[in-house]
Every structure is written in C-alpha cells, then in structure tokens.
PDB file of C-alpha atoms in Angstrom:
ATOM      1  CA  MET L 144       0.490 -19.532   3.304  1.00 49.00           C
ATOM      2  CA  ASN L 145       2.852 -16.671   2.719  1.00 62.00           C
ATOM      3  CA  ASN L 146       4.592 -16.659  -0.633  1.00 66.00           C
ATOM      4  CA  VAL L 147       7.698 -14.809   0.505  1.00 65.00           C
ATOM      5  CA  GLN L 148      11.343 -15.590  -0.039  1.00 67.00           C
ATOM      6  CA  ASN L 149      14.179 -14.332   2.122  1.00 59.00           C
ATOM      7  CA  MET L 150      16.838 -12.522   0.134  1.00 47.00           C
ATOM      8  CA  ASN L 151      19.398 -12.911   2.943  1.00 44.00           C
ATOM      9  CA  SER L 152      18.894  -9.247   3.843  1.00 43.00           C
ATOM     10  CA  ASN L 153      18.928  -7.835   7.322  1.00 43.00           C
ATOM     11  CA  LYS L 154      15.265  -7.881   8.391  1.00 49.00           C
ATOM     12  CA  LYS L 155      15.808  -4.904  10.661  1.00 55.00           C
ATOM     13  CA  ILE L 156      15.438  -1.391   9.316  1.00 66.00           C
ATOM     14  CA  GLU L 157      18.872  -0.166   8.326  1.00 64.00           C
ATOM     15  CA  LYS L 158      19.901   3.164   9.825  1.00 60.00           C
ATOM     16  CA  ASN L 159      22.118   4.692   7.166  1.00 67.00           C
ATOM     17  CA  ASP L 160      22.330   7.732   4.922  1.00 80.00           C
ATOM     18  CA  LYS L 161      19.642   6.362   2.588  1.00 91.00           C
ATOM     19  CA  TRP L 162      16.064   7.650   2.430  1.00 95.00           C
ATOM     20  CA  ALA L 163      12.679   5.943   2.629  1.00 96.00           C
ATOM     21  CA  LEU L 164       9.639   7.258   0.731  1.00 98.00           C
ATOM     22  CA  VAL L 165       6.208   6.582   2.266  1.00 97.00           C
ATOM     23  CA  THR L 166       3.015   7.516   0.412  1.00 96.00           C
ATOM     24  CA  GLY L 167      -0.277   7.940   2.230  1.00 93.00           C
ATOM     25  CA  ALA L 168       1.822   9.050   5.188  1.00 93.00           C
ATOM     26  CA  SER L 169      -0.722  11.385   6.800  1.00 91.00           C
ATOM     27  CA  SER L 170      -2.981   8.637   8.173  1.00 88.00           C
ATOM     28  CA  GLY L 171      -3.544   4.928   8.690  1.00 88.00           C
ATOM     29  CA  LEU L 172      -1.010   2.337   7.673  1.00 89.00           C
ATOM     30  CA  GLY L 173       1.184   4.858   5.862  1.00 93.00           C
ATOM     31  CA  ARG L 174       1.333   7.028   8.972  1.00 93.00           C
ATOM     32  CA  GLU L 175       2.282   4.062  11.161  1.00 93.00           C
ATOM     33  CA  CYS L 176       5.001   2.877   8.766  1.00 94.00           C
ATOM     34  CA  ALA L 177       6.409   6.421   8.747  1.00 93.00           C
ATOM     35  CA  HIS L 178       6.353   6.521  12.558  1.00 92.00           C
ATOM     36  CA  LEU L 179       8.253   3.238  12.886  1.00 93.00           C
ATOM     37  CA  LEU L 180      10.789   4.174  10.220  1.00 94.00           C
ATOM     38  CA  ALA L 181      11.428   7.527  11.922  1.00 91.00           C
ATOM     39  CA  ARG L 182      11.809   5.835  15.287  1.00 90.00           C
ATOM     40  CA  ALA L 183      14.436   3.565  13.743  1.00 90.00           C
ATOM     41  CA  GLY L 184      16.335   6.648  12.569  1.00 88.00           C
ATOM     42  CA  LYS L 185      15.534   6.386   8.866  1.00 91.00           C
ATOM     43  CA  LYS L 186      15.569   9.575   6.813  1.00 93.00           C
ATOM     44  CA  LEU L 187      12.104  10.057   5.332  1.00 95.00           C
ATOM     45  CA  VAL L 188      10.235  11.586   2.431  1.00 96.00           C
ATOM     46  CA  LEU L 189       6.548  11.589   3.341  1.00 96.00           C
ATOM     47  CA  CYS L 190       3.892  12.037   0.673  1.00 96.00           C
ATOM     48  CA  ALA L 191       0.138  12.593   1.060  1.00 94.00           C
ATOM     49  CA  GLU L 192      -2.588  14.862  -0.257  1.00 91.00           C
ATOM     50  CA  ASP L 193      -3.292  16.387   3.144  1.00 89.00           C
ATOM     51  CA  GLY L 194      -0.272  18.647   3.425  1.00 90.00           C
ATOM     52  CA  HIS L 195      -1.411  20.315   6.657  1.00 91.00           C
ATOM     53  CA  THR L 196      -1.727  17.032   8.559  1.00 91.00           C
ATOM     54  CA  LEU L 197       1.474  15.747   6.966  1.00 91.00           C
ATOM     55  CA  ASN L 198       3.476  18.763   8.118  1.00 89.00           C
ATOM     56  CA  ARG L 199       2.048  18.583  11.640  1.00 90.00           C
ATOM     57  CA  LEU L 200       2.909  14.896  12.034  1.00 87.00           C
ATOM     58  CA  SER L 201       6.347  15.393  10.492  1.00 85.00           C
ATOM     59  CA  ALA L 202       7.223  18.216  12.911  1.00 86.00           C
ATOM     60  CA  LYS L 203       6.290  15.969  15.807  1.00 82.00           C
ATOM     61  CA  ARG L 204       8.461  13.122  14.485  1.00 80.00           C
ATOM     62  CA  ARG L 205      11.432  15.387  13.861  1.00 77.00           C
ATOM     63  CA  GLY L 206      11.353  16.503  17.471  1.00 69.00           C
ATOM     64  CA  ALA L 207      10.874  13.029  18.886  1.00 71.00           C
ATOM     65  CA  HIS L 208      13.293  11.070  16.705  1.00 72.00           C
ATOM     66  CA  ARG L 209      15.796  13.682  15.527  1.00 75.00           C
ATOM     67  CA  THR L 210      15.802  12.436  11.947  1.00 83.00           C
ATOM     68  CA  ASP L 211      15.665  14.237   8.618  1.00 91.00           C
ATOM     69  CA  ILE L 212      12.089  14.358   7.248  1.00 93.00           C
ATOM     70  CA  ARG L 213      10.819  16.028   4.091  1.00 94.00           C
ATOM     71  CA  THR L 214       7.159  16.344   3.118  1.00 95.00           C
ATOM     72  CA  LEU L 215       5.502  16.459  -0.291  1.00 96.00           C
ATOM     73  CA  ALA L 216       1.784  17.255  -0.632  1.00 96.00           C
ATOM     74  CA  LYS L 217       0.823  15.431  -3.834  1.00 95.00           C
ATOM     75  CA  ASP L 218      -2.349  14.018  -5.361  1.00 92.00           C
ATOM     76  CA  LEU L 219      -1.035  10.850  -6.983  1.00 92.00           C
ATOM     77  CA  SER L 220      -4.188  10.438  -9.054  1.00 89.00           C
ATOM     78  CA  ARG L 221      -2.837  13.310 -11.183  1.00 91.00           C
ATOM     79  CA  TYR L 222      -0.105  12.396 -13.650  1.00 94.00           C
ATOM     80  CA  GLY L 223       1.586  15.772 -13.326  1.00 96.00           C
ATOM     81  CA  GLU L 224       1.895  15.469  -9.554  1.00 96.00           C
ATOM     82  CA  VAL L 225       3.322  11.956  -9.837  1.00 96.00           C
ATOM     83  CA  MET L 226       5.986  13.336 -12.158  1.00 97.00           C
ATOM     84  CA  ASP L 227       6.591  16.237  -9.749  1.00 97.00           C
ATOM     85  CA  LEU L 228       7.197  13.696  -6.972  1.00 97.00           C
ATOM     86  CA  LEU L 229       9.824  11.983  -9.101  1.00 98.00           C
ATOM     87  CA  THR L 230      11.527  15.266  -9.928  1.00 97.00           C
ATOM     88  CA  GLU L 231      11.576  16.479  -6.330  1.00 97.00           C
ATOM     89  CA  THR L 232      13.156  13.233  -5.074  1.00 97.00           C
ATOM     90  CA  GLU L 233      15.652  12.891  -7.928  1.00 95.00           C
ATOM     91  CA  GLU L 234      18.649  13.962  -5.855  1.00 94.00           C
ATOM     92  CA  LEU L 235      17.820  11.721  -2.877  1.00 95.00           C
ATOM     93  CA  ASP L 236      19.263   8.242  -2.454  1.00 95.00           C
ATOM     94  CA  ILE L 237      16.013   6.362  -1.744  1.00 96.00           C
ATOM     95  CA  ASP L 238      16.431   2.677  -0.922  1.00 95.00           C
ATOM     96  CA  THR L 239      12.907   1.982   0.427  1.00 96.00           C
ATOM     97  CA  LEU L 240       9.479   2.723  -1.074  1.00 98.00           C
ATOM     98  CA  VAL L 241       6.346   1.985   0.967  1.00 97.00           C
ATOM     99  CA  HIS L 242       3.396   2.777  -1.302  1.00 96.00           C
ATOM    100  CA  ALA L 243       0.477   2.825   1.135  1.00 92.00           C
ATOM    101  CA  GLN L 244      -1.859   5.211  -0.643  1.00 86.00           C
ATOM    102  CA  GLY L 245      -4.652   4.228  -3.016  1.00 76.00           C
ATOM    103  CA  HIS L 246      -8.171   4.732  -4.328  1.00 77.00           C
ATOM    104  CA  GLY L 247     -11.246   2.627  -3.741  1.00 80.00           C
ATOM    105  CA  THR L 248     -14.678   2.531  -5.378  1.00 80.00           C
ATOM    106  CA  SER L 249     -17.871   0.913  -4.151  1.00 78.00           C
ATOM    107  CA  GLY L 250     -21.344   0.052  -5.308  1.00 86.00           C
ATOM    108  CA  PRO L 251     -22.629  -1.314  -8.633  1.00 89.00           C
ATOM    109  CA  PHE L 252     -20.206  -0.558 -11.450  1.00 90.00           C
ATOM    110  CA  LEU L 253     -22.769   1.137 -13.702  1.00 93.00           C
ATOM    111  CA  ASP L 254     -24.069   3.328 -10.870  1.00 92.00           C
ATOM    112  CA  SER L 255     -20.691   5.026 -10.656  1.00 91.00           C
ATOM    113  CA  SER L 256     -19.336   7.516 -13.178  1.00 93.00           C
ATOM    114  CA  LEU L 257     -16.836   6.527 -15.832  1.00 94.00           C
ATOM    115  CA  GLU L 258     -14.604   9.403 -14.763  1.00 92.00           C
ATOM    116  CA  LYS L 259     -14.385   8.119 -11.185  1.00 91.00           C
ATOM    117  CA  GLU L 260     -13.807   4.520 -12.192  1.00 92.00           C
ATOM    118  CA  VAL L 261     -11.075   5.421 -14.686  1.00 92.00           C
ATOM    119  CA  GLY L 262      -9.535   7.800 -12.144  1.00 90.00           C
ATOM    120  CA  MET L 263      -9.330   4.976  -9.620  1.00 90.00           C
ATOM    121  CA  LEU L 264      -7.593   2.767 -12.184  1.00 92.00           C
ATOM    122  CA  HIS L 265      -5.156   5.554 -13.000  1.00 92.00           C
ATOM    123  CA  PHE L 266      -4.214   5.869  -9.336  1.00 91.00           C
ATOM    124  CA  ASN L 267      -4.023   2.183  -8.390  1.00 91.00           C
ATOM    125  CA  VAL L 268      -2.516   0.913 -11.644  1.00 94.00           C
ATOM    126  CA  VAL L 269      -0.848   3.662 -13.713  1.00 95.00           C
ATOM    127  CA  SER L 270       0.588   5.788 -10.900  1.00 95.00           C
ATOM    128  CA  THR L 271       1.800   2.715  -9.046  1.00 96.00           C
ATOM    129  CA  ALA L 272       3.465   1.352 -12.179  1.00 97.00           C
ATOM    130  CA  ILE L 273       5.246   4.701 -12.675  1.00 97.00           C
ATOM    131  CA  LEU L 274       6.525   4.768  -9.096  1.00 97.00           C
ATOM    132  CA  VAL L 275       7.687   1.142  -9.189  1.00 97.00           C
ATOM    133  CA  TYR L 276       9.405   1.643 -12.547  1.00 98.00           C
ATOM    134  CA  GLU L 277      11.169   4.856 -11.568  1.00 97.00           C
ATOM    135  CA  PHE L 278      12.306   3.847  -8.090  1.00 97.00           C
ATOM    136  CA  GLY L 279      13.018   0.315  -9.276  1.00 97.00           C
ATOM    137  CA  THR L 280      15.381   1.807 -11.859  1.00 97.00           C
ATOM    138  CA  ARG L 281      17.147   3.894  -9.216  1.00 96.00           C
ATOM    139  CA  MET L 282      17.481   0.892  -6.917  1.00 96.00           C
ATOM    140  CA  LYS L 283      18.737  -1.283  -9.779  1.00 95.00           C
ATOM    141  CA  ASN L 284      21.600   1.130 -10.311  1.00 93.00           C
ATOM    142  CA  GLU L 285      22.500   0.843  -6.614  1.00 92.00           C
ATOM    143  CA  ARG L 286      21.904  -2.953  -6.608  1.00 93.00           C
ATOM    144  CA  ARG L 287      19.823  -2.755  -3.441  1.00 92.00           C
ATOM    145  CA  GLY L 288      16.445  -1.602  -2.151  1.00 96.00           C
ATOM    146  CA  ASN L 289      12.940  -2.516  -0.985  1.00 97.00           C
ATOM    147  CA  ILE L 290       9.566  -1.782  -2.593  1.00 97.00           C
ATOM    148  CA  VAL L 291       6.410  -2.519  -0.587  1.00 96.00           C
ATOM    149  CA  LEU L 292       2.857  -2.354  -1.987  1.00 95.00           C
ATOM    150  CA  ILE L 293      -0.389  -2.915  -0.078  1.00 90.00           C
ATOM    151  CA  GLY L 294      -3.259  -5.161  -1.200  1.00 80.00           C
ATOM    152  CA  PRO L 295      -5.953  -5.870   1.424  1.00 69.00           C
ATOM    153  CA  ILE L 296      -7.597  -9.302   1.472  1.00 64.00           C
ATOM    154  CA  PRO L 297     -11.151  -8.069   0.602  1.00 55.00           C
ATOM    155  CA  ALA L 298      -9.783  -6.668  -2.641  1.00 57.00           C
ATOM    156  CA  HIS L 299      -9.214 -10.218  -3.863  1.00 60.00           C
ATOM    157  CA  GLN L 300     -12.881 -11.202  -3.710  1.00 62.00           C
ATOM    158  CA  ARG L 301     -14.646 -11.547  -7.056  1.00 64.00           C
ATOM    159  CA  VAL L 302     -17.961 -10.191  -5.827  1.00 62.00           C
ATOM    160  CA  PRO L 303     -20.260  -7.387  -7.011  1.00 72.00           C
ATOM    161  CA  ASN L 304     -19.897  -3.835  -5.704  1.00 79.00           C
ATOM    162  CA  THR L 305     -16.082  -3.800  -5.631  1.00 81.00           C
ATOM    163  CA  VAL L 306     -15.270  -5.349  -9.013  1.00 85.00           C
ATOM    164  CA  ASN L 307     -13.196  -2.539 -10.522  1.00 88.00           C
ATOM    165  CA  TYR L 308     -11.238  -1.948  -7.325  1.00 87.00           C
ATOM    166  CA  SER L 309     -10.564  -5.686  -6.984  1.00 84.00           C
ATOM    167  CA  ALA L 310      -9.416  -5.820 -10.597  1.00 88.00           C
ATOM    168  CA  SER L 311      -6.926  -3.009  -9.965  1.00 89.00           C
ATOM    169  CA  LYS L 312      -5.459  -4.910  -7.020  1.00 85.00           C
ATOM    170  CA  ALA L 313      -5.261  -8.097  -9.102  1.00 86.00           C
ATOM    171  CA  TYR L 314      -2.951  -6.161 -11.436  1.00 90.00           C
ATOM    172  CA  LEU L 315      -0.711  -5.282  -8.508  1.00 90.00           C
ATOM    173  CA  ARG L 316      -0.567  -8.896  -7.323  1.00 87.00           C
ATOM    174  CA  HIS L 317       0.582 -10.080 -10.756  1.00 91.00           C
ATOM    175  CA  LEU L 318       3.027  -7.178 -11.009  1.00 94.00           C
ATOM    176  CA  VAL L 319       4.618  -8.090  -7.682  1.00 93.00           C
ATOM    177  CA  LYS L 320       4.787 -11.799  -8.486  1.00 92.00           C
ATOM    178  CA  GLY L 321       6.700 -11.122 -11.680  1.00 95.00           C
ATOM    179  CA  LEU L 322       8.866  -8.245 -10.521  1.00 96.00           C
ATOM    180  CA  SER L 323       9.905  -9.987  -7.316  1.00 94.00           C
ATOM    181  CA  GLU L 324      11.791 -12.414  -9.570  1.00 94.00           C
ATOM    182  CA  GLU L 325      12.989  -9.856 -12.133  1.00 95.00           C
ATOM    183  CA  PHE L 326      14.257  -7.384  -9.553  1.00 96.00           C
ATOM    184  CA  ALA L 327      15.917 -10.028  -7.384  1.00 94.00           C
ATOM    185  CA  VAL L 328      18.830 -10.353  -9.797  1.00 94.00           C
ATOM    186  CA  HIS L 329      19.923  -6.805  -9.021  1.00 93.00           C
ATOM    187  CA  GLY L 330      19.275  -6.926  -5.285  1.00 94.00           C
ATOM    188  CA  THR L 331      15.901  -5.152  -5.068  1.00 96.00           C
ATOM    189  CA  ASN L 332      13.124  -6.805  -3.079  1.00 96.00           C
ATOM    190  CA  VAL L 333       9.477  -6.326  -4.117  1.00 96.00           C
ATOM    191  CA  LEU L 334       6.895  -7.272  -1.485  1.00 95.00           C
ATOM    192  CA  MET L 335       3.092  -7.066  -1.484  1.00 92.00           C
ATOM    193  CA  ALA L 336       1.602  -6.987   2.003  1.00 90.00           C
ATOM    194  CA  LEU L 337      -1.879  -8.482   2.327  1.00 85.00           C
ATOM    195  CA  PRO L 338      -3.604  -7.235   5.491  1.00 81.00           C
ATOM    196  CA  ARG L 339      -7.094  -8.571   6.262  1.00 63.00           C
ATOM    197  CA  SER L 340      -8.598  -5.159   5.686  1.00 54.00           C
ATOM    198  CA  VAL L 341      -7.695  -1.504   5.456  1.00 52.00           C
ATOM    199  CA  GLY L 342      -8.609   1.586   7.387  1.00 49.00           C
ATOM    200  CA  ARG L 343     -11.729   3.179   8.691  1.00 42.00           C
ATOM    201  CA  ASN L 344     -12.394   5.360   5.662  1.00 42.00           C
ATOM    202  CA  PHE L 345     -12.250   2.384   3.333  1.00 43.00           C
ATOM    203  CA  ASN L 346     -14.358   0.169   5.572  1.00 36.00           C
ATOM    204  CA  GLY L 347     -16.951   2.886   5.949  1.00 36.00           C
ATOM    205  CA  MET L 348     -17.053   3.307   2.187  1.00 42.00           C
ATOM    206  CA  VAL L 349     -17.406  -0.240   0.910  1.00 42.00           C
ATOM    207  CA  GLY L 350     -18.361  -2.029   4.067  1.00 38.00           C
ATOM    208  CA  ASN L 351     -16.114  -4.480   5.871  1.00 41.00           C
ATOM    209  CA  ALA L 352     -17.502  -7.977   5.640  1.00 38.00           C
ATOM    210  CA  PHE L 353     -14.626  -9.260   7.744  1.00 39.00           C
ATOM    211  CA  GLY L 354     -15.267  -7.170  10.856  1.00 41.00           C
ATOM    212  CA  GLU L 355     -12.990  -4.604  12.501  1.00 42.00           C
ATOM    213  CA  THR L 356      -9.740  -3.484  10.914  1.00 47.00           C
ATOM    214  CA  ASP L 357      -6.492  -4.973  12.142  1.00 51.00           C
ATOM    215  CA  HIS L 358      -4.521  -2.553  14.308  1.00 78.00           C
ATOM    216  CA  ASP L 359      -2.479  -0.270  12.032  1.00 84.00           C
ATOM    217  CA  ARG L 360       0.615  -0.148  14.248  1.00 87.00           C
ATOM    218  CA  ALA L 361       0.817  -3.939  14.547  1.00 87.00           C
ATOM    219  CA  ILE L 362       0.360  -4.385  10.787  1.00 88.00           C
ATOM    220  CA  ALA L 363       3.019  -1.761  10.020  1.00 92.00           C
ATOM    221  CA  ARG L 364       5.426  -3.415  12.442  1.00 92.00           C
ATOM    222  CA  GLU L 365       4.971  -6.812  10.772  1.00 91.00           C
ATOM    223  CA  ILE L 366       5.455  -5.332   7.305  1.00 92.00           C
ATOM    224  CA  LEU L 367       8.684  -3.579   8.258  1.00 94.00           C
ATOM    225  CA  ARG L 368       9.997  -6.698  10.010  1.00 93.00           C
ATOM    226  CA  ASN L 369       9.776  -8.375   6.611  1.00 93.00           C
ATOM    227  CA  LEU L 370      11.823  -5.843   4.666  1.00 92.00           C
ATOM    228  CA  GLY L 371      14.362  -7.841   2.716  1.00 91.00           C
ATOM    229  CA  LYS L 372      11.806 -10.409   1.570  1.00 92.00           C
ATOM    230  CA  ARG L 373       9.973 -10.600  -1.737  1.00 91.00           C
ATOM    231  CA  GLY L 374       6.667 -11.938  -3.046  1.00 90.00           C
ATOM    232  CA  THR L 375       3.380 -11.739  -1.128  1.00 85.00           C
ATOM    233  CA  LEU L 376       3.033 -11.574   2.634  1.00 85.00           C
ATOM    234  CA  ASN L 377      -0.133 -12.307   4.617  1.00 82.00           C
ATOM    235  CA  VAL L 378      -0.150  -9.795   7.450  1.00 80.00           C
ATOM    236  CA  GLY L 379      -2.016 -10.407  10.710  1.00 56.00           C
ATOM    237  CA  HIS L 380      -3.243 -13.653  12.232  1.00 51.00           C
ATOM    238  CA  ARG L 381      -6.764 -13.261  10.827  1.00 52.00           C
ATOM    239  CA  THR L 382      -5.402 -12.907   7.301  1.00 49.00           C
ATOM    240  CA  LYS L 383      -3.475 -16.132   7.751  1.00 50.00           C
ATOM    241  CA  LEU L 384      -6.710 -17.866   8.797  1.00 48.00           C
ATOM    242  CA  LEU L 385      -8.804 -16.418   5.941  1.00 51.00           C
ATOM    243  CA  TRP L 386      -6.331 -16.841   3.088  1.00 49.00           C
ATOM    244  CA  PRO L 387      -6.699 -20.636   2.557  1.00 50.00           C
ATOM    245  CA  ALA L 388     -10.466 -20.205   2.061  1.00 51.00           C
ATOM    246  CA  LEU L 389     -10.228 -17.513  -0.627  1.00 53.00           C
ATOM    247  CA  PRO L 390      -9.958 -19.903  -3.632  1.00 52.00           C
ATOM    248  CA  PHE L 391     -13.430 -21.160  -2.683  1.00 52.00           C
ATOM    249  CA  ALA L 392     -14.913 -17.769  -1.787  1.00 53.00           C
ATOM    250  CA  HIS L 393     -16.571 -17.274  -5.193  1.00 51.00           C
ATOM    251  CA  LYS L 394     -18.751 -20.357  -4.646  1.00 50.00           C
ATOM    252  CA  GLY L 395     -21.701 -21.064  -2.401  1.00 47.00           C
ATOM    253  CA  PHE L 396     -22.797 -18.931   0.512  1.00 44.00           C
ATOM    254  CA  ILE L 397     -19.613 -16.843   0.991  1.00 47.00           C
ATOM    255  CA  PRO L 398     -20.209 -14.434  -1.909  1.00 50.00           C
ATOM    256  CA  ARG L 399     -23.887 -14.105  -0.947  1.00 51.00           C
ATOM    257  CA  ILE L 400     -22.831 -12.942   2.520  1.00 47.00           C
ATOM    258  CA  LEU L 401     -20.309 -10.519   1.048  1.00 48.00           C
ATOM    259  CA  VAL L 402     -22.733  -9.110  -1.507  1.00 49.00           C
ATOM    260  CA  SER L 403     -25.433  -8.643   1.127  1.00 50.00           C
ATOM    261  CA  THR L 404     -23.017  -6.880   3.491  1.00 49.00           C
ATOM    262  CA  LEU L 405     -21.551  -4.661   0.794  1.00 49.00           C
ATOM    263  CA  LYS L 406     -24.979  -3.735  -0.555  1.00 52.00           C
ATOM    264  CA  ARG L 407     -26.220  -2.605   2.858  1.00 50.00           C
ATOM    265  CA  LYS L 408     -23.092  -0.590   3.617  1.00 49.00           C
ATOM    266  CA  THR L 409     -22.674   1.047   0.224  1.00 48.00           C
ATOM    267  CA  GLU L 410     -26.194   2.426  -0.184  1.00 48.00           C
ATOM    268  CA  ASN L 411     -26.025   6.169  -0.840  1.00 43.00           C
ATOM    269  CA  GLN L 412     -22.212   6.105  -0.652  1.00 45.00           C
ATOM    270  CA  SER L 413     -20.065   7.617  -3.375  1.00 43.00           C
ATOM    271  CA  VAL L 414     -16.664   6.778  -4.726  1.00 43.00           C
ATOM    272  CA  SER L 415     -13.999   7.981  -2.322  1.00 46.00           C
ATOM    273  CA  LYS L 416     -10.276   8.431  -2.121  1.00 49.00           C
ATOM    274  CA  TRP L 417      -8.512   6.716   0.726  1.00 42.00           C
ATOM    275  CA  ASN L 418      -5.167   5.845   2.192  1.00 47.00           C
ATOM    276  CA  GLU L 419      -4.504   2.129   2.440  1.00 45.00           C
ATOM    277  CA  ARG L 420      -4.636   1.397   6.134  1.00 39.00           C
TER     278      ARG L 420
END
C-alpha cells in the first residue's frame, strides 16, 4: 500500500512565477518529468551531465511550451559541482525539486573498486542530502514546496550483486520517512516515488529481474499528479502488485531467482552512472 498523506495541496502543477529544478533531465524519468512540467507552464532549471543533449531538449521545449528554461551541466557526484548548482540557483524562487538522477553499481561487492563504490555512495547519499537540506531550507522560509526523490523497487531487495546500491536507497527511504513529518510543519512536502524499475541503462547494467521497465511518461505523470503529498508512493500497477510481497522476498526461492538473474546479466559489466528512469 502507498504510505502517502495528502497535505491538502492542489494536486495539479501550479503555473506561477516559481521554478522547478529537475536533475537527470536529459533522459528517462527526469526528461519526462521536465517535459510534463514545461507543458504545464512551469519555469524550469534542468540539470544533467550531458549538457549537449540537455540544451537540445530544452530548446525544443522552449519553442513548444513558451516557458522559461535554464540548463546546468553538472556532475553531481562531484562535491564542487553540487555546490556550484546551489550557487547558480540561489537567486531563483524554486518551489519544486525532482531529483531523478543517481548512480548504480552491480556485481559482487569485492569485485568492484572501492573508489567506484564510495563514489556511488557520495552521489546517492551525500549529494542528495545536500540538495534536500539546501532546497528544504529555502522552501521552509517560503512555507511551501515539494521535494521528490526516486527509489526503484529492485533497490529494496537484500540480495547479492546490488548490496551497496540497495543500501544507499535504504538511506533515502528512511530520510524521506522522517523528513516528510519534519518538513510538514512548515508546508514542504517530501515524497519518495517507488517505480517498479528504472531505465534502460540501469536495467542493462544490473539486470532487471522484474521484466521490462514501466513507461517513463506514464510514471512521470503519476508522480506529478501526486505533488502535494508526502511519504512513499508506489508508482505503476505492477509496483502495487509486487510491493506486498517484498517483506518475504529475502526468504525462499525469490532471492535465488534474483541472484541468478543478476549474476547472468552483470557478468563482464562495470559500475556505471545512470539517470533514474
């Protein structure tokens, strides 16, 4: 079941003079959230590593939706670039953060390098905490706002070959559970969306034991329909079917199936950076 609470906010995207920041906006779920926000007339700051693709997509959206869009090419695994993002958005009144970018690792933990594993933790945990703290502070001062994080269902499986990645997402789940209550008193809603899986790059990297990825546009639409809620949100009908079984997934045949699938699909694959999608 979804663990979301309605904060009596308008569920529709508000068209006003406020800005929305979307990370991972050059592809996948981040790209689709940016598209829907632009179509609704929201002013946007779009962040991704791939500046060329980001600028191309932004120019197309500006022409189609006649809204103000700014782009920032940043590698959020680097502390300095995270701080640059904060500095370059300091003068903008941002009332929505959709943090759709992340790192994933695959394969046996000791077969990876310490540098890559720690780098993934820095991106998924440290950088996310910085963004939530900074934009949460700005929204607190305005007594309004929405923060959305992404945490795909497979990340919550305690199985070999994705242990460090899963652990990083467990941090985010606990962060959202606590902050959704803390931030509610000053009118800011913190929501963690739980799609069944994420995009093609991620599935190709760690294997997707749950089959094909849910359609990005449909998932983005459901997430944005739930702006104004807080807690965790199961996104997509397959997620809603799978979620009740997850407490039992570490027992019996389920983890054996997952381990077998992940092992086959992660052979000769390296750690990769990906946009949540």
